[in-house]
């Protein structure tokens, strides 16, 4: 059973009574696997936030259906054990960090005996334990994002749905969240988070779902997508003769002579072993052998590449 399923979901908005409706999400079907870290990627305005709000029941789709662990999401019980983190959190600024978490704990109806230890646990997880008495209004945007995450972690949810959780965070904060996501997934928590930062996808995600202009462009494993972007092998060598260079060019390889070395590129359609056989017996010295691939950003936003999936 999938954690989240959207089937033929569409959502239209009318910005003004006299203006024609515009489509935010168009006939999207997707599935989020249990226990995986799934990135929800796409440029700003792709429909990610609208989709997440529909999943959480904050916005109703105009058509289609949504299920959470097999139960329709219009059933409030379907969201038990699911944490939601919004892109733009709101806190009572006059409260301290600890008071904010106590208030959230009461809303979650956590056991009074466990609240103190639970607050300590989540603050430690996001490295805010030394800010527990600080007023929310004194926190930077990045620190408020950490508090937002701490709030989402209360009660140990089995699923976390996060809208741009690393927005406005500095590099240490981003590294912290990436590490936290992997630790949660290793303990069986399902993580589904939206982002337009490609590095986040490559660093922590098992799966990736891509939206663009409200349409689904890709859904699958990150490693499978990266494999699709394989272009060939690149050799940095020295000692190549002119005769071998001509043979390799005739085979379809690219050979670029540098002052002290030669850059040899073997496209994916050519077996590298065939090339190495030609080089065998020659006074060749290998300096480096690497794979050449398209960047994940190219793969995610290259329409022709995604349409072949």
GROMACS .gro file of C-alpha atoms in nm, residues 2-238:
model
  237
    2UNK     CA    1   0.128   0.346  -0.089
    3UNK     CA    2   0.143   0.620   0.171
    4UNK     CA    3  -0.021   0.877  -0.059
    5UNK     CA    4  -0.207   0.835  -0.387
    6UNK     CA    5  -0.347   1.104  -0.614
    7UNK     CA    6  -0.572   0.985  -0.897
    8UNK     CA    7  -0.660   1.224  -1.181
    9UNK     CA    8  -0.645   1.531  -0.957
   10UNK     CA    9  -0.719   1.874  -1.106
   11UNK     CA   10  -0.754   2.214  -0.945
   12UNK     CA   11  -0.860   2.541  -1.106
   13UNK     CA   12  -0.847   2.889  -0.952
   14UNK     CA   13  -1.027   3.209  -1.041
   15UNK     CA   14  -0.819   3.510  -0.932
   16UNK     CA   15  -1.101   3.749  -1.006
   17UNK     CA   16  -1.472   3.709  -1.087
   18UNK     CA   17  -1.424   3.854  -1.436
   19UNK     CA   18  -1.107   3.661  -1.512
   20UNK     CA   19  -1.106   3.316  -1.670
   21UNK     CA   20  -1.003   3.032  -1.437
   22UNK     CA   21  -0.642   2.916  -1.452
   23UNK     CA   22  -0.529   2.558  -1.398
   24UNK     CA   23  -0.296   2.498  -1.100
   25UNK     CA   24  -0.291   2.117  -1.124
   26UNK     CA   25  -0.402   1.925  -1.433
   27UNK     CA   26  -0.517   1.560  -1.417
   28UNK     CA   27  -0.224   1.449  -1.198
   29UNK     CA   28  -0.187   1.090  -1.078
   30UNK     CA   29   0.103   0.999  -0.850
   31UNK     CA   30   0.198   0.771  -0.563
   32UNK     CA   31   0.431   0.820  -0.265
   33UNK     CA   32   0.586   0.500  -0.129
   34UNK     CA   33   0.593   0.413   0.239
   35UNK     CA   34   0.925   0.447   0.420
   36UNK     CA   35   1.095   0.639   0.138
   37UNK     CA   36   1.223   0.993   0.111
   38UNK     CA   37   1.040   1.137  -0.188
   39UNK     CA   38   1.125   1.476  -0.333
   40UNK     CA   39   0.849   1.680  -0.494
   41UNK     CA   40   1.034   1.895  -0.745
   42UNK     CA   41   0.947   2.168  -0.989
   43UNK     CA   42   0.997   2.538  -1.050
   44UNK     CA   43   0.799   2.798  -0.856
   45UNK     CA   44   0.438   2.794  -0.972
   46UNK     CA   45   0.449   2.429  -1.079
   47UNK     CA   46   0.157   2.331  -0.853
   48UNK     CA   47   0.351   2.172  -0.565
   49UNK     CA   48   0.197   2.373  -0.281
   50UNK     CA   49  -0.154   2.335  -0.422
   51UNK     CA   50  -0.103   1.957  -0.446
   52UNK     CA   51   0.021   1.937  -0.087
   53UNK     CA   52  -0.271   2.145   0.040
   54UNK     CA   53  -0.512   1.912  -0.141
   55UNK     CA   54  -0.340   1.608   0.015
   56UNK     CA   55  -0.382   1.763   0.361
   57UNK     CA   56  -0.746   1.852   0.300
   58UNK     CA   57  -0.685   2.227   0.317
   59UNK     CA   58  -0.798   2.270  -0.044
   60UNK     CA   59  -1.054   2.058  -0.227
   61UNK     CA   60  -0.971   1.927  -0.575
   62UNK     CA   61  -1.214   2.003  -0.855
   63UNK     CA   62  -1.186   1.644  -0.976
   64UNK     CA   63  -1.012   1.319  -0.885
   65UNK     CA   64  -0.949   1.143  -0.555
   66UNK     CA   65  -0.678   1.134  -0.289
   67UNK     CA   66  -0.605   0.853  -0.043
   68UNK     CA   67  -0.371   0.833   0.257
   69UNK     CA   68  -0.277   0.475   0.338
   70UNK     CA   69  -0.581   0.355   0.146
   71UNK     CA   70  -0.830   0.588   0.315
   72UNK     CA   71  -0.990   0.885   0.145
   73UNK     CA   72  -0.834   1.207   0.266
   74UNK     CA   73  -1.174   1.368   0.329
   75UNK     CA   74  -1.190   1.137   0.632
   76UNK     CA   75  -1.014   1.329   0.917
   77UNK     CA   76  -0.892   1.000   1.067
   78UNK     CA   77  -0.686   0.939   0.753
   79UNK     CA   78  -0.448   1.213   0.867
   80UNK     CA   79  -0.372   1.067   1.210
   81UNK     CA   80   0.003   1.019   1.249
   82UNK     CA   81   0.075   1.254   0.958
   83UNK     CA   82   0.268   1.575   1.021
   84UNK     CA   83   0.238   1.877   0.793
   85UNK     CA   84   0.491   2.158   0.767
   86UNK     CA   85   0.384   2.465   0.570
   87UNK     CA   86   0.622   2.678   0.366
   88UNK     CA   87   0.531   2.992   0.561
   89UNK     CA   88   0.474   2.891   0.924
   90UNK     CA   89   0.294   3.117   1.169
   91UNK     CA   90   0.388   3.134   1.536
   92UNK     CA   91   0.272   3.353   1.822
   93UNK     CA   92   0.579   3.573   1.830
   94UNK     CA   93   0.548   3.667   2.199
   95UNK     CA   94   0.584   3.301   2.306
   96UNK     CA   95   0.915   3.133   2.373
   97UNK     CA   96   1.030   2.834   2.170
   98UNK     CA   97   0.936   2.596   2.453
   99UNK     CA   98   0.594   2.761   2.502
  100UNK     CA   99   0.522   2.728   2.128
  101UNK     CA  100   0.597   2.356   2.143
  102UNK     CA  101   0.387   2.312   2.459
  103UNK     CA  102   0.095   2.476   2.281
  104UNK     CA  103   0.141   2.243   1.982
  105UNK     CA  104   0.165   1.944   2.218
  106UNK     CA  105  -0.172   2.034   2.368
  107UNK     CA  106  -0.329   2.056   2.022
  108UNK     CA  107  -0.187   1.709   1.949
  109UNK     CA  108  -0.325   1.586   2.283
  110UNK     CA  109   0.007   1.439   2.385
  111UNK     CA  110   0.028   1.283   2.728
  112UNK     CA  111   0.112   1.548   2.987
  113UNK     CA  112   0.370   1.316   3.139
  114UNK     CA  113   0.557   1.296   2.807
  115UNK     CA  114   0.545   1.660   2.697
  116UNK     CA  115   0.867   1.772   2.869
  117UNK     CA  116   1.076   1.484   2.733
  118UNK     CA  117   0.914   1.513   2.390
  119UNK     CA  118   0.997   1.884   2.364
  120UNK     CA  119   1.354   1.811   2.471
  121UNK     CA  120   1.380   1.538   2.205
  122UNK     CA  121   1.256   1.748   1.914
  123UNK     CA  122   1.464   2.053   2.011
  124UNK     CA  123   1.774   1.834   2.023
  125UNK     CA  124   1.686   1.686   1.683
  126UNK     CA  125   1.687   2.033   1.522
  127UNK     CA  126   1.971   2.165   1.742
  128UNK     CA  127   1.761   2.431   1.914
  129UNK     CA  128   1.801   2.302   2.270
  130UNK     CA  129   1.988   2.620   2.372
  131UNK     CA  130   1.705   2.840   2.234
  132UNK     CA  131   1.421   2.693   2.440
  133UNK     CA  132   1.370   3.017   2.637
  134UNK     CA  133   1.417   3.251   2.340
  135UNK     CA  134   1.118   3.445   2.209
  136UNK     CA  135   1.003   3.334   1.866
  137UNK     CA  136   1.024   3.695   1.741
  138UNK     CA  137   1.399   3.695   1.817
  139UNK     CA  138   1.467   3.396   1.591
  140UNK     CA  139   1.601   3.427   1.237
  141UNK     CA  140   1.402   3.280   0.947
  142UNK     CA  141   1.627   2.975   0.945
  143UNK     CA  142   1.579   2.924   1.319
  144UNK     CA  143   1.203   2.955   1.277
  145UNK     CA  144   1.222   2.686   1.012
  146UNK     CA  145   1.398   2.464   1.267
  147UNK     CA  146   1.122   2.537   1.518
  148UNK     CA  147   0.867   2.456   1.249
  149UNK     CA  148   1.038   2.119   1.197
  150UNK     CA  149   1.055   2.055   1.571
  151UNK     CA  150   0.680   2.112   1.588
  152UNK     CA  151   0.625   1.865   1.303
  153UNK     CA  152   0.833   1.603   1.485
  154UNK     CA  153   0.618   1.611   1.799
  155UNK     CA  154   0.447   1.279   1.867
  156UNK     CA  155   0.676   1.083   1.632
  157UNK     CA  156   0.457   1.092   1.318
  158UNK     CA  157   0.482   0.798   1.077
  159UNK     CA  158   0.455   1.032   0.776
  160UNK     CA  159   0.582   1.386   0.721
  161UNK     CA  160   0.451   1.609   0.440
  162UNK     CA  161   0.673   1.914   0.415
  163UNK     CA  162   0.634   2.217   0.188
  164UNK     CA  163   0.975   2.375   0.112
  165UNK     CA  164   1.112   2.280   0.456
  166UNK     CA  165   1.459   2.420   0.385
  167UNK     CA  166   1.347   2.755   0.249
  168UNK     CA  167   1.566   3.036   0.381
  169UNK     CA  168   1.804   2.805   0.564
  170UNK     CA  169   2.179   2.851   0.576
  171UNK     CA  170   2.413   2.565   0.468
  172UNK     CA  171   2.453   2.419   0.821
  173UNK     CA  172   2.075   2.412   0.862
  174UNK     CA  173   2.027   2.252   0.523
  175UNK     CA  174   2.283   1.982   0.609
  176UNK     CA  175   2.107   1.923   0.941
  177UNK     CA  176   1.770   1.870   0.773
  178UNK     CA  177   1.917   1.638   0.512
  179UNK     CA  178   2.075   1.425   0.784
  180UNK     CA  179   1.751   1.429   0.982
  181UNK     CA  180   1.549   1.311   0.680
  182UNK     CA  181   1.780   1.015   0.627
  183UNK     CA  182   1.769   0.919   0.996
  184UNK     CA  183   1.389   0.937   1.000
  185UNK     CA  184   1.363   0.725   0.685
  186UNK     CA  185   1.599   0.465   0.832
  187UNK     CA  186   1.356   0.435   1.123
  188UNK     CA  187   1.061   0.382   0.888
  189UNK     CA  188   0.920   0.735   0.860
  190UNK     CA  189   0.779   0.835   0.521
  191UNK     CA  190   0.913   1.174   0.407
  192UNK     CA  191   0.746   1.369   0.125
  193UNK     CA  192   0.885   1.719   0.075
  194UNK     CA  193   0.867   1.981  -0.195
  195UNK     CA  194   1.167   2.175  -0.317
  196UNK     CA  195   1.303   2.357  -0.620
  197UNK     CA  196   1.663   2.307  -0.502
  198UNK     CA  197   1.802   2.017  -0.704
  199UNK     CA  198   2.090   1.945  -0.463
  200UNK     CA  199   1.836   1.848  -0.196
  201UNK     CA  200   1.687   1.585  -0.427
  202UNK     CA  201   2.021   1.425  -0.512
  203UNK     CA  202   2.147   1.437  -0.152
  204UNK     CA  203   1.861   1.265   0.033
  205UNK     CA  204   1.585   1.132  -0.192
  206UNK     CA  205   1.507   0.774  -0.293
  207UNK     CA  206   1.225   0.884  -0.524
  208UNK     CA  207   1.143   1.204  -0.708
  209UNK     CA  208   0.818   1.339  -0.851
  210UNK     CA  209   0.839   1.633  -1.091
  211UNK     CA  210   0.563   1.882  -1.170
  212UNK     CA  211   0.578   2.157  -1.430
  213UNK     CA  212   0.293   2.397  -1.503
  214UNK     CA  213   0.056   2.172  -1.314
  215UNK     CA  214   0.143   1.859  -1.511
  216UNK     CA  215   0.325   1.546  -1.397
  217UNK     CA  216   0.655   1.515  -1.584
  218UNK     CA  217   0.834   1.236  -1.401
  219UNK     CA  218   0.785   0.992  -1.116
  220UNK     CA  219   1.041   0.730  -1.020
  221UNK     CA  220   1.369   0.650  -0.851
  222UNK     CA  221   1.643   0.912  -0.843
  223UNK     CA  222   1.913   0.658  -0.932
  224UNK     CA  223   1.711   0.543  -1.236
  225UNK     CA  224   1.682   0.903  -1.351
  226UNK     CA  225   2.055   0.959  -1.306
  227UNK     CA  226   2.128   0.642  -1.500
  228UNK     CA  227   1.915   0.775  -1.784
  229UNK     CA  228   2.144   1.077  -1.795
  230UNK     CA  229   2.455   0.865  -1.853
  231UNK     CA  230   2.643   1.006  -2.153
  232UNK     CA  231   2.955   0.793  -2.162
  233UNK     CA  232   3.303   0.748  -2.015
  234UNK     CA  233   3.577   1.006  -2.003
  235UNK     CA  234   3.944   0.906  -1.998
  236UNK     CA  235   4.235   1.136  -1.921
  237UNK     CA  236   4.544   0.967  -2.063
  238UNK     CA  237   4.893   1.038  -2.192
   0.00000   0.00000   0.00000
